[in-house]
Amino acid sequence: MIAALPAEPVPIAITIDHGLWCFRSLDGRLSGAFIDRRAAVRAARDEAKGHEGYVVVGVDQP
């Protein structure tokens, strides 16, 4: 079965959790934890590119 795409993009937020830089989608399907902020942002953007309907929010630097 193919899952339906959300009507609006699902945000992926970058946060700090227990001393690690994390990314997590609002629906809880995508997540990851990294020591380095840039690695977390890069991974979140890669996940957003690989999963249609997701967008990284709250990141102002490349």
CSV table of C-alpha atoms in Angstrom, one decimal:
chain,number,residue,atom,x,y,z
A,1,MET,CA,0.0,0.0,0.0
A,2,ILE,CA,1.3,3.5,-0.9
A,3,ALA,CA,1.0,6.1,1.9
A,4,ALA,CA,-0.8,9.3,0.9
A,5,LEU,CA,1.4,12.5,0.9
A,6,PRO,CA,0.5,15.1,3.5
A,7,ALA,CA,-1.5,18.1,2.2
A,8,GLU,CA,1.2,20.5,3.7
A,9,PRO,CA,4.9,19.8,4.2
A,10,VAL,CA,5.8,18.0,7.5
A,11,PRO,CA,8.4,20.1,9.4
A,12,ILE,CA,11.6,18.6,10.5
A,13,ALA,CA,13.0,20.5,13.5
A,14,ILE,CA,16.6,20.6,14.8
A,15,THR,CA,16.9,20.4,18.6
A,16,ILE,CA,19.3,19.7,21.4
A,17,ASP,CA,18.4,16.6,23.4
A,18,HIS,CA,20.6,15.2,26.2
A,19,GLY,CA,23.6,17.0,24.8
A,20,LEU,CA,23.1,15.8,21.2
A,21,TRP,CA,22.0,17.7,18.1
A,22,CYS,CA,18.9,16.0,16.9
A,23,PHE,CA,16.4,16.2,14.0
A,24,ARG,CA,12.9,15.0,14.3
A,25,SER,CA,9.9,15.3,12.0
A,26,LEU,CA,6.6,16.5,13.5
A,27,ASP,CA,4.9,13.2,12.7
A,28,GLY,CA,7.8,11.2,14.3
A,29,ARG,CA,8.7,9.1,11.2
A,30,LEU,CA,12.1,10.7,10.7
A,31,SER,CA,14.7,11.3,13.4
A,32,GLY,CA,18.4,11.2,14.1
A,33,ALA,CA,21.0,12.3,16.7
A,34,PHE,CA,24.5,13.7,16.2
A,35,ILE,CA,27.3,15.2,18.2
A,36,ASP,CA,27.9,18.0,15.6
A,37,ARG,CA,25.1,20.5,14.7
A,38,ARG,CA,26.2,20.6,11.0
A,39,ALA,CA,26.0,16.9,10.7
A,40,ALA,CA,22.4,16.9,12.1
A,41,VAL,CA,21.4,19.7,9.7
A,42,ARG,CA,23.0,17.9,6.8
A,43,ALA,CA,21.3,14.6,7.7
A,44,ALA,CA,17.9,16.3,8.2
A,45,ARG,CA,18.2,18.0,4.8
A,46,ASP,CA,19.2,14.6,3.2
A,47,GLU,CA,16.2,12.9,4.8
A,48,ALA,CA,13.9,15.7,3.6
A,49,LYS,CA,15.2,15.3,0.0
A,50,GLY,CA,14.7,11.5,0.2
A,51,HIS,CA,11.1,11.7,1.6
A,52,GLU,CA,8.7,13.8,-0.4
A,53,GLY,CA,6.5,16.1,1.7
A,54,TYR,CA,9.1,17.0,4.4
A,55,VAL,CA,10.9,20.3,5.0
A,56,VAL,CA,13.6,21.3,7.5
A,57,VAL,CA,12.6,24.3,9.5
A,58,GLY,CA,14.5,26.7,11.9
A,59,VAL,CA,17.9,26.4,10.2
A,60,ASP,CA,19.3,29.7,9.0
A,61,GLN,CA,22.8,28.6,8.0
A,62,PRO,CA,23.8,26.3,5.1
